[in-house]
CSV table of C-alpha atoms and ligand atoms in Angstrom, one decimal:
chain,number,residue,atom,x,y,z
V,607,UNK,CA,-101.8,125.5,-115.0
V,608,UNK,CA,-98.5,125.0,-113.2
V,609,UNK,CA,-97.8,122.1,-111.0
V,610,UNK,CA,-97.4,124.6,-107.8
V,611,UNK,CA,-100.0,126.7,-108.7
V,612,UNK,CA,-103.6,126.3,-106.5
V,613,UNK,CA,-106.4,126.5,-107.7
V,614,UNK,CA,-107.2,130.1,-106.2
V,615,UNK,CA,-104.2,131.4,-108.4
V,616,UNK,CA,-105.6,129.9,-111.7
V,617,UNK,CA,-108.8,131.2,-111.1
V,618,UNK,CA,-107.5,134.8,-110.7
V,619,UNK,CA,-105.2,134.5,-113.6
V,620,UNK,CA,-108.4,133.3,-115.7
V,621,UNK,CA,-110.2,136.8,-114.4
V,622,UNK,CA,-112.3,134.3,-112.0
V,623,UNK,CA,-113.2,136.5,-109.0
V,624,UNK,CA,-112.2,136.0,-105.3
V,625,UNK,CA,-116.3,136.9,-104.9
V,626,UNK,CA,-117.4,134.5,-107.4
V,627,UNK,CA,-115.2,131.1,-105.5
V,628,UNK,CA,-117.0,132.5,-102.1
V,629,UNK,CA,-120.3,132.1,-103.9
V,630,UNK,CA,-119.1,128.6,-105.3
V,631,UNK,CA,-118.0,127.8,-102.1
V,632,UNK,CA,-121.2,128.5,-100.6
V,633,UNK,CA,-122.9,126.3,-103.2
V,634,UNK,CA,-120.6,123.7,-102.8
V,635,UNK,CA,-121.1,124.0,-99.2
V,636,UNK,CA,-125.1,123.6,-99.2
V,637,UNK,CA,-124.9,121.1,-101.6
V,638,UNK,CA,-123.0,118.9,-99.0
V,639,UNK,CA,-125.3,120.4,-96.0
V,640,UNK,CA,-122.5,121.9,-94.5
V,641,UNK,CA,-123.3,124.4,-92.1
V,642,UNK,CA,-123.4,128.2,-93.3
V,643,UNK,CA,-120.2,129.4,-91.8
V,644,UNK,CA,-118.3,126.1,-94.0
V,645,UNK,CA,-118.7,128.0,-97.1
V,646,UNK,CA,-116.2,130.4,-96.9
V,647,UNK,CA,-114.1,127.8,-94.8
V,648,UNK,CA,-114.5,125.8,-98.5
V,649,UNK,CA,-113.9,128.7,-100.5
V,650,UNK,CA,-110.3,129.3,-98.9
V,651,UNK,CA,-109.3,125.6,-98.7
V,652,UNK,CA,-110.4,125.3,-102.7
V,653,UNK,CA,-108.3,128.4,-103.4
V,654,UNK,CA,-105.4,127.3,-101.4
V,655,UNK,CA,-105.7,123.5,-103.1
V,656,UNK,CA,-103.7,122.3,-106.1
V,657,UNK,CA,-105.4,120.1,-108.6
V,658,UNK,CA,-105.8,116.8,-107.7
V,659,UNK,CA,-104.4,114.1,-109.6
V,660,UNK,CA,-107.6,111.6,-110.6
V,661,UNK,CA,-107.4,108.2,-112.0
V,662,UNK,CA,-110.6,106.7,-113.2
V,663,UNK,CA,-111.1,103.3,-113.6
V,664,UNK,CA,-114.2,101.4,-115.3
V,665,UNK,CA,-114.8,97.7,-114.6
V,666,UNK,CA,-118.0,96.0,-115.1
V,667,UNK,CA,-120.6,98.2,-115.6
V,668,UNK,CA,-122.3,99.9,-118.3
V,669,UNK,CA,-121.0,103.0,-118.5
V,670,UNK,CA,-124.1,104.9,-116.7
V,671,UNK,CA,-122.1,107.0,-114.3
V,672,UNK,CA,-119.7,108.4,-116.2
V,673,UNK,CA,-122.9,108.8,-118.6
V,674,UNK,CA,-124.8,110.4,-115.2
V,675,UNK,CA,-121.4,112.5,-114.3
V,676,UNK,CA,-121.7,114.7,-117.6
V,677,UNK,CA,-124.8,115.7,-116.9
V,678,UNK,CA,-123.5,117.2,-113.4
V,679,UNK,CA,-125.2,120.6,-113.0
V,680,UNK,CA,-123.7,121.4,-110.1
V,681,UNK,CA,-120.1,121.4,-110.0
V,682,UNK,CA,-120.3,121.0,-113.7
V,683,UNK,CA,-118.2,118.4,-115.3
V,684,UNK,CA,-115.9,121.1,-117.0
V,685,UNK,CA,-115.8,122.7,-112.9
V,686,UNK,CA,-114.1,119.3,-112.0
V,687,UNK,CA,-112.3,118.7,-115.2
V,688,UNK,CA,-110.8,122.6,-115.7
V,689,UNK,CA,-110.7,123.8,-112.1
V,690,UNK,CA,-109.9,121.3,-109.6
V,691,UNK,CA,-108.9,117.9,-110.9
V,692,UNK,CA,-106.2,116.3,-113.5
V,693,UNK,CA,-108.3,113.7,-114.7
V,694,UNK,CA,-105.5,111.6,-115.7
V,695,UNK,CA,-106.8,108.7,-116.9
V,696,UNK,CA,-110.4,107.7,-118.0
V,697,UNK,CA,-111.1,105.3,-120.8
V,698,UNK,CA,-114.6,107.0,-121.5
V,699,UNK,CA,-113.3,110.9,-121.3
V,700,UNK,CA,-109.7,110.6,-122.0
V,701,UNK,CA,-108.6,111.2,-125.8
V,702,UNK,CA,-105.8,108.8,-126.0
V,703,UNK,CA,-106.0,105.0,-126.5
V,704,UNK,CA,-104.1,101.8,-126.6
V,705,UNK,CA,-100.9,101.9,-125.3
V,706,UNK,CA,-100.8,105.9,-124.6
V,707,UNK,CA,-103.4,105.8,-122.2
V,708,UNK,CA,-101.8,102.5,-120.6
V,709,UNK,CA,-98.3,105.2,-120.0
V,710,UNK,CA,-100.4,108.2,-119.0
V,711,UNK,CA,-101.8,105.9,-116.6
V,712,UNK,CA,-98.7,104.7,-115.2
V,713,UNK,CA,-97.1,108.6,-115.7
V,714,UNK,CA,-99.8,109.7,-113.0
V,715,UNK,CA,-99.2,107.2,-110.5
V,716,UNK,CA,-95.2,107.6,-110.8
V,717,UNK,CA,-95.4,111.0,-110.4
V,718,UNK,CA,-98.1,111.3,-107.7
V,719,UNK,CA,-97.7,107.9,-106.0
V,720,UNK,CA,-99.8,108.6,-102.4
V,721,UNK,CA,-101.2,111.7,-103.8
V,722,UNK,CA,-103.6,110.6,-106.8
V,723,UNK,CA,-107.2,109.8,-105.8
V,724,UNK,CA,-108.8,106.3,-107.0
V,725,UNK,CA,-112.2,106.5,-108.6
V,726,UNK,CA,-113.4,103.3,-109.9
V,727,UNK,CA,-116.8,102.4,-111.7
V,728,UNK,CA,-117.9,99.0,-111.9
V,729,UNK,CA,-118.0,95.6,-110.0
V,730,UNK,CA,-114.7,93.6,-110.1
V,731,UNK,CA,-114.3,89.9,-111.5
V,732,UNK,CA,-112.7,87.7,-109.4
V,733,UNK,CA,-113.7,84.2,-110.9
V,734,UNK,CA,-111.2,82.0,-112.6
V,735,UNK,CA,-108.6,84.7,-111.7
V,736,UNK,CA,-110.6,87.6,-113.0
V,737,UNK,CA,-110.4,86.7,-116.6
V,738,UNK,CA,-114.0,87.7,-117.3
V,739,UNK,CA,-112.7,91.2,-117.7
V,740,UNK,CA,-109.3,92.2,-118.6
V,741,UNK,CA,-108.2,95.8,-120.2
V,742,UNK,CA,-104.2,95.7,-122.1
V,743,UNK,CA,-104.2,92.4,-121.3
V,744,UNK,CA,-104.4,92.7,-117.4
V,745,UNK,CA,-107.6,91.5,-115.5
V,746,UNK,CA,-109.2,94.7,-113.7
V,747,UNK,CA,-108.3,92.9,-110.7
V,748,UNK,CA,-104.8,93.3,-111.4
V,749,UNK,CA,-105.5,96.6,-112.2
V,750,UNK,CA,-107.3,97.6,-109.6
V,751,UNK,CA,-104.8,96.3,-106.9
V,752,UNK,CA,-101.9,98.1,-109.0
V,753,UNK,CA,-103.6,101.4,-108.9
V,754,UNK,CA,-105.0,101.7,-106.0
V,755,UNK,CA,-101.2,100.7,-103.8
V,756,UNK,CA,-100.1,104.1,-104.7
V,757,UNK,CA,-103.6,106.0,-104.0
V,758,UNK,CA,-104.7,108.6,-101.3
V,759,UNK,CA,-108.2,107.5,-101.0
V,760,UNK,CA,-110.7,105.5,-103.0
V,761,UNK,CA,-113.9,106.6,-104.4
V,762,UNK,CA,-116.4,103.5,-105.2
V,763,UNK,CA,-118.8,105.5,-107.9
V,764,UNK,CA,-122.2,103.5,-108.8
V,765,UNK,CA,-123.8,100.2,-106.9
V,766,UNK,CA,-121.8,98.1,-109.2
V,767,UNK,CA,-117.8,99.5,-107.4
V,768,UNK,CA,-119.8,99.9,-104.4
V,769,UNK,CA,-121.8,97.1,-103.7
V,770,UNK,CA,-120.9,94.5,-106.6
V,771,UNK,CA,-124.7,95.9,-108.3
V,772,UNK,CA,-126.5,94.0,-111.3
V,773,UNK,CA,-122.9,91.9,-112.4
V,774,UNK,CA,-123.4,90.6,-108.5
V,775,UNK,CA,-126.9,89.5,-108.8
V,776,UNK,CA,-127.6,85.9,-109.1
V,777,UNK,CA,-125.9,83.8,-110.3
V,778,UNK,CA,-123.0,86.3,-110.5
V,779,UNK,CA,-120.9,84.5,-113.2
V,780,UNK,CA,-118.3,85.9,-112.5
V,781,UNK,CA,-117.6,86.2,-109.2
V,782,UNK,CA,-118.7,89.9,-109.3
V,783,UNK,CA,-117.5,91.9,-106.0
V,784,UNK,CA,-117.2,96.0,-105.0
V,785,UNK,CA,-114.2,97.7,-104.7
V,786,UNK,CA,-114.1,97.1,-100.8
V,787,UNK,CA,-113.9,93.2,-101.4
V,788,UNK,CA,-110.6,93.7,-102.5
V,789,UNK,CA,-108.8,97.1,-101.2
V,790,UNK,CA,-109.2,97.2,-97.4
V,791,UNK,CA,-106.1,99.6,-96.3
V,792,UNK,CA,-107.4,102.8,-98.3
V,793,UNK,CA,-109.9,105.2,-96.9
V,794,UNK,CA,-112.6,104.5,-99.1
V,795,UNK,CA,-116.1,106.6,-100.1
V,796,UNK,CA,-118.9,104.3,-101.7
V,797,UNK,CA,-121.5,106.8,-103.7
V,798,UNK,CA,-124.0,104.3,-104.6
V,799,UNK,CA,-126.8,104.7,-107.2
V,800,UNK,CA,-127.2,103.1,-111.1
V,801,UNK,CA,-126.0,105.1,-111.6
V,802,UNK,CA,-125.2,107.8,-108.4
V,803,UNK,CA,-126.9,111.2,-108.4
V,804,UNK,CA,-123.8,113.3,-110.6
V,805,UNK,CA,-124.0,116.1,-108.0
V,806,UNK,CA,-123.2,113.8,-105.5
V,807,UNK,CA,-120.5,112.1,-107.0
V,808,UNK,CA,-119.0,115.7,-108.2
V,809,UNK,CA,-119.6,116.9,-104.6
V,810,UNK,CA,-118.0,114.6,-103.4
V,811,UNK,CA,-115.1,114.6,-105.2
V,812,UNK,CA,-114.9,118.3,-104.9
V,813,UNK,CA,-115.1,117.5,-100.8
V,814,UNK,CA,-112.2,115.5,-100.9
V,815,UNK,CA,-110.4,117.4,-102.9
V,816,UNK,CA,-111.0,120.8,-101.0
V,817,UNK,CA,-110.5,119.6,-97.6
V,818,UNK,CA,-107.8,116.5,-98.1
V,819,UNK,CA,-110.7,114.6,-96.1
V,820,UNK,CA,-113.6,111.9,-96.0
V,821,UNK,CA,-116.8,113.6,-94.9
V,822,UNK,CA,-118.9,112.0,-92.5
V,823,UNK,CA,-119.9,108.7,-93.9
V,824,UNK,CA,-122.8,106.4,-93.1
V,825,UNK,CA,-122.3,102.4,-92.2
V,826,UNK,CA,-121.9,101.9,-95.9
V,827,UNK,CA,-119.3,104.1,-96.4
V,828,UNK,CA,-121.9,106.7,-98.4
V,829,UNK,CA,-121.7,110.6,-97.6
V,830,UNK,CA,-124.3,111.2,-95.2
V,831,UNK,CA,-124.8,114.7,-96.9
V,832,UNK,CA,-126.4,112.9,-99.9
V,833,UNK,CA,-127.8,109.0,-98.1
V,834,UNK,CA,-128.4,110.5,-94.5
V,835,UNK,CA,-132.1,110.2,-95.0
V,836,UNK,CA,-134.9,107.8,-97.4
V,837,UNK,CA,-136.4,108.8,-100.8
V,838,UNK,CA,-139.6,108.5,-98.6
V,839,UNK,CA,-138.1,110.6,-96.2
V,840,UNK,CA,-138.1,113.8,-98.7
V,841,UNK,CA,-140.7,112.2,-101.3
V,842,UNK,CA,-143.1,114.8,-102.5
V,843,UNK,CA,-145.9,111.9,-102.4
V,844,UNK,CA,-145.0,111.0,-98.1
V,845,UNK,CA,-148.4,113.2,-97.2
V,846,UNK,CA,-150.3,111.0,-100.1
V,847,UNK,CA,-148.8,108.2,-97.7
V,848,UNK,CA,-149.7,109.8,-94.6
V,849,UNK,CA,-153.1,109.9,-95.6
V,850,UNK,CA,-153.2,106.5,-96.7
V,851,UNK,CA,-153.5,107.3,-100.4
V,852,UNK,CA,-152.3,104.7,-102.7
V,853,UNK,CA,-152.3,104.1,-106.5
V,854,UNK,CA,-153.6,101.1,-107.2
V,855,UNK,CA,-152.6,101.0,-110.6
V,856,UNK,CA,-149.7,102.6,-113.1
V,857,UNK,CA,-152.9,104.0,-114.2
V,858,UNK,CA,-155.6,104.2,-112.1
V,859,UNK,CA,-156.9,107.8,-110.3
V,860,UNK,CA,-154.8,107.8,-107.9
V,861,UNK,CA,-152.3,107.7,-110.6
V,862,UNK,CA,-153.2,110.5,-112.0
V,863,UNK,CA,-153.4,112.5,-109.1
V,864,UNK,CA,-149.8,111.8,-107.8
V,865,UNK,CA,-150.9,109.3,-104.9
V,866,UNK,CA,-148.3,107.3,-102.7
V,867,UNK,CA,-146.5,104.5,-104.8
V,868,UNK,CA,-146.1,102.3,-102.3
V,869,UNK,CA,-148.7,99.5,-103.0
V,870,UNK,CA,-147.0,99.7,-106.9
V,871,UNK,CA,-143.6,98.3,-105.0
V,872,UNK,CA,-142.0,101.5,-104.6
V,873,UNK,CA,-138.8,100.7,-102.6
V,874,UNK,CA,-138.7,104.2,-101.6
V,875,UNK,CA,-138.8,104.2,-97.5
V,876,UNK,CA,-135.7,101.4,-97.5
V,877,UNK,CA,-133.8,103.9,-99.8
V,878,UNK,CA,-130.9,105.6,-99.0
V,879,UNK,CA,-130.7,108.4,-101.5
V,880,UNK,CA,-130.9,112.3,-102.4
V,881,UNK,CA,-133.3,111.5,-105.6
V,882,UNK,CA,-136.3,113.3,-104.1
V,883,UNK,CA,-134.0,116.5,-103.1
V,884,UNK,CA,-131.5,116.9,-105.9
V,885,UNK,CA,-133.2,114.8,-108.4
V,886,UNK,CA,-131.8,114.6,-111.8
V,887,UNK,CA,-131.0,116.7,-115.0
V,888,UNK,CA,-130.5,119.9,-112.9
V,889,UNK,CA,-133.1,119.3,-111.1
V,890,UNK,CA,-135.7,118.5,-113.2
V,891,UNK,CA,-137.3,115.0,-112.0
V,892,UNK,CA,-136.9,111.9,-110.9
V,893,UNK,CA,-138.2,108.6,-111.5
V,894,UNK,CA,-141.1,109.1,-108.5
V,895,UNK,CA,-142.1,112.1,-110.2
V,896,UNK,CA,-142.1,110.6,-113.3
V,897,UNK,CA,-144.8,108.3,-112.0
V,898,UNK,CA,-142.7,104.9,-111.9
V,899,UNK,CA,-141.5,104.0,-108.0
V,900,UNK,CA,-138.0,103.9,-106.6
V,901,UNK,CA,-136.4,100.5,-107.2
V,902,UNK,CA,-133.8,101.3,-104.6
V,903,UNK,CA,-130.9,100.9,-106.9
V,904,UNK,CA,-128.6,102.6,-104.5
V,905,UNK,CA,-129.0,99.8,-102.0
V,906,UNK,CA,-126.7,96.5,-101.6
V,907,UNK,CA,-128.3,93.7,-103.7
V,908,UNK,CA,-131.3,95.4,-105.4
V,909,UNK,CA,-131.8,93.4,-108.0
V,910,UNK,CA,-131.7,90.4,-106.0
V,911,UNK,CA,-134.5,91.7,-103.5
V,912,UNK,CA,-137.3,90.3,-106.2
V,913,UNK,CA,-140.1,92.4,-107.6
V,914,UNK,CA,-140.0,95.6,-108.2
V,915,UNK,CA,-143.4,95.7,-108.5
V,916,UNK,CA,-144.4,93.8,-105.3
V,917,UNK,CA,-144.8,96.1,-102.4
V,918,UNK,CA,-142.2,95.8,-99.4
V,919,UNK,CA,-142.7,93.0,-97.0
V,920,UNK,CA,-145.6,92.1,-95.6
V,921,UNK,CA,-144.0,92.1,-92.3
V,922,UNK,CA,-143.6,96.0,-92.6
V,923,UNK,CA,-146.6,97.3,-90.9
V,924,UNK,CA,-149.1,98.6,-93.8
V,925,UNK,CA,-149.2,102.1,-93.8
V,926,UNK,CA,-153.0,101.8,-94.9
V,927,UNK,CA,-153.7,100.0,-91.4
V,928,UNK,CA,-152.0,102.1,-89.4
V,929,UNK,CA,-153.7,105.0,-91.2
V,930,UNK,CA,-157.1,103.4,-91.4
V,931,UNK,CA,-156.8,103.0,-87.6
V,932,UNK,CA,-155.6,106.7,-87.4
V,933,UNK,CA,-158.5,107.5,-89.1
V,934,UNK,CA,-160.7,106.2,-87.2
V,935,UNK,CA,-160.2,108.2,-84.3
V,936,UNK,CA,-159.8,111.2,-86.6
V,937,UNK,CA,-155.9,111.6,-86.4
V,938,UNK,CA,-153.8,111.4,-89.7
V,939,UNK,CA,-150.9,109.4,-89.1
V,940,UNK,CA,-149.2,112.7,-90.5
V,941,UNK,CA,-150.9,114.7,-88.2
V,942,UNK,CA,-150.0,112.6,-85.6
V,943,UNK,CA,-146.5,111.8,-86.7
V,944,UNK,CA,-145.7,116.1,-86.8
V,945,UNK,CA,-147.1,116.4,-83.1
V,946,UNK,CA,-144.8,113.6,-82.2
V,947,UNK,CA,-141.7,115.4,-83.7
V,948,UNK,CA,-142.6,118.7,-82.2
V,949,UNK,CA,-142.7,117.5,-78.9
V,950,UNK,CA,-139.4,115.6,-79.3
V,951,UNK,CA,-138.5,118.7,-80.6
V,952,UNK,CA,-139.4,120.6,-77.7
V,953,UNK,CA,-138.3,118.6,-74.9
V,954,UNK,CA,-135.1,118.6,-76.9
V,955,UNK,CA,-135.1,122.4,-76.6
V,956,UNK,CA,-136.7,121.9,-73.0
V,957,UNK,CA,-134.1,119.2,-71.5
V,958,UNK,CA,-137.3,117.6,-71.2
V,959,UNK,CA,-139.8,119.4,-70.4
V,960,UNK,CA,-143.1,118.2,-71.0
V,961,UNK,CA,-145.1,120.6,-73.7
W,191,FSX,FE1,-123.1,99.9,-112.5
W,191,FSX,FE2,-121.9,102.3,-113.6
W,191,FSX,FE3,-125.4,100.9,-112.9
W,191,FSX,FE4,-124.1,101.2,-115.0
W,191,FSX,O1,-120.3,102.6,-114.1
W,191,FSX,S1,-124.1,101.3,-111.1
W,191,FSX,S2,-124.6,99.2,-114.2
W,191,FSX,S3,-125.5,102.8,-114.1
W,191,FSX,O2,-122.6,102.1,-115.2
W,191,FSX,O3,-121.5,100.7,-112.7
């Protein structure tokens, strides 16, 4: 693909038709909840869009989101790699090594310095000067602070870039911090998660890259498209919960039957997260579903939050007492919980009105 080609051009040329990027569009639009008339408004602004010039960077981590990014269903890591981005440097991904992938490093910020956008993976070291983790003999904090002068915009991918994530957690040897720690005069995107959702972080990217914009972002700096509500919020168990209907055990009856996780520590309802929606592997399951509860990696300092088998505080009300209370008079908290939303609903609608 030419350099002054867009991406609407290449597809044509490859036989890709102006009908098939509305329907992309479309998904790409729903799978950032834009509204319904955004899709073809994404559809043009990806066909009039050149690739973007990506530079990935991996600091301490383990290598679980770009592991999570390959199994991207939804746009597909090919999608990303093929259509809209120049991936132009990525230890993992890239084939070159050593001191070719040091120049093609330096080659893509030359030639798109204030262009390229900044995707980094992993917490950086700042102890002792950063020496606890150095690639080509510079510390990633060098690195980082190199690459990221001559950058558009910063994505943060996983808890560890965005938060600072398990190399953070006590006693943080060495001096573990996120991205943000360090670069504070780049708009920034944090897609949290160990590792994030790979839809979300290929969405995302596709966002940016489409529109030559953040979308709307939450306090922490996380699309609210994918953290605007709780695992709880969307869990498939919430009306076991509603009904006061806990597991007891990993594997006890209410086990079996699919019961509310909560009392197992499940750090679902303080979780910021599309898990229950998108889930993972195309769609296929997620770790709820799968019987274990959320440990709410995709929050700041998980690992430091202690048990992930003790259930949340004791100074959160008990959803068993406010349901065995509930229950007593007959009313489900559910129940209850629905009316209350439809009549907020309604005197939305109303300007007030009472129902
Ligand atoms: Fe951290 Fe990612 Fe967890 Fe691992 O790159 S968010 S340890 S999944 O790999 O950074």
């Amino acid at each position: 693909m030419a350099a002054s080609e867009t991406i609407g051009e290449e597809l044509l040329r490859r036989g890709i038709s102006r009908r098939a990027l509305l329907k992309y569009g479309a998904y790409l639009a729903s799978l950032m909840a834009l509204p319904p008339l955004q899709a073809r408004a994404m559809a043009d602004a990806l066909a009039a869009a050149r690739r973007q010039s990506v530079i990935w960077l991996s600091f301490q981590e383990c290598t679980g989101c770009t592991e999570s990014l390959t199994r991207s269903f939804g746009p597909t890591l090919e999608d990303l790699i093929f259509n809209m981005i120049s991936l132009d440097y990525h230890e993992t991904l890239q084939a070159v090594s050593g001191e070719a992938a040091e120049q093609a490093r330096l080659a893509a910020m030359r030639e798109n310095a204030g262009k390229y956008v900044l995707v980094v993976d992993g917490s950086v070291s700042t102890r002792d000067g950063g020496v606890y983790s150095a690639v080509a003999g510079k510390t990633n904090l060098q690195v980082l602070e190199e690459t990221a002068a001559g950058a558009m915009a910063l994505i943060s991918v996983g808890t560890c870039a965005a938060f600072g994530g398990i190399p953070h957690a006590h006693p943080n040897p060495t001096g573990a911090v996120p991205v943000s720690a360090i670069i504070k005069d780049k708009p920034l995107i944090n897609i949290s998660g160990c590792p994030p959702i790979p839809e979300a972080m290929a969405g995302t990217i596709a966002y940016l890259i489409t529109f030559g914009r953040l979308p709307d972002l939450d306090q922490l700096r996380r699309p609210k498209s994918f953290f605007g509500d709780t695992i709880h919020d969307r869990c498939y168990r919430r009306p076991f919960y509603d009904k006061g209907m806990f597991a007891k055990s990993f594997d006890d009856e209410g086990a079996r039957k699919g019961w509310c996780l909560y009392e197992l520590g499940c750090k679902g309802p303080v979780t910021y997260n599309a898990c229950a929606t998108l889930k993972w592997n195309g769609g296929t399951s997620f770790p709820i579903q799968s019987g274990h509860g959320c440990l709410g990696c995709s929050e700041p300092d998980f690992w430091d939050k202690g048990s992930f088998y003790r259930p949340l505080s004791a100074t959160t009300a008990h959803p068993a007492r406010t349901v065995g209370a509930a229950a007593a008079t007959g009313i489900a908290v559910g129940a209850l919980g629905a009316a209350l939303a439809r009549r907020a609903k309604h005197r939305a609608l109303t300007g007030g009105e009472k129902s």
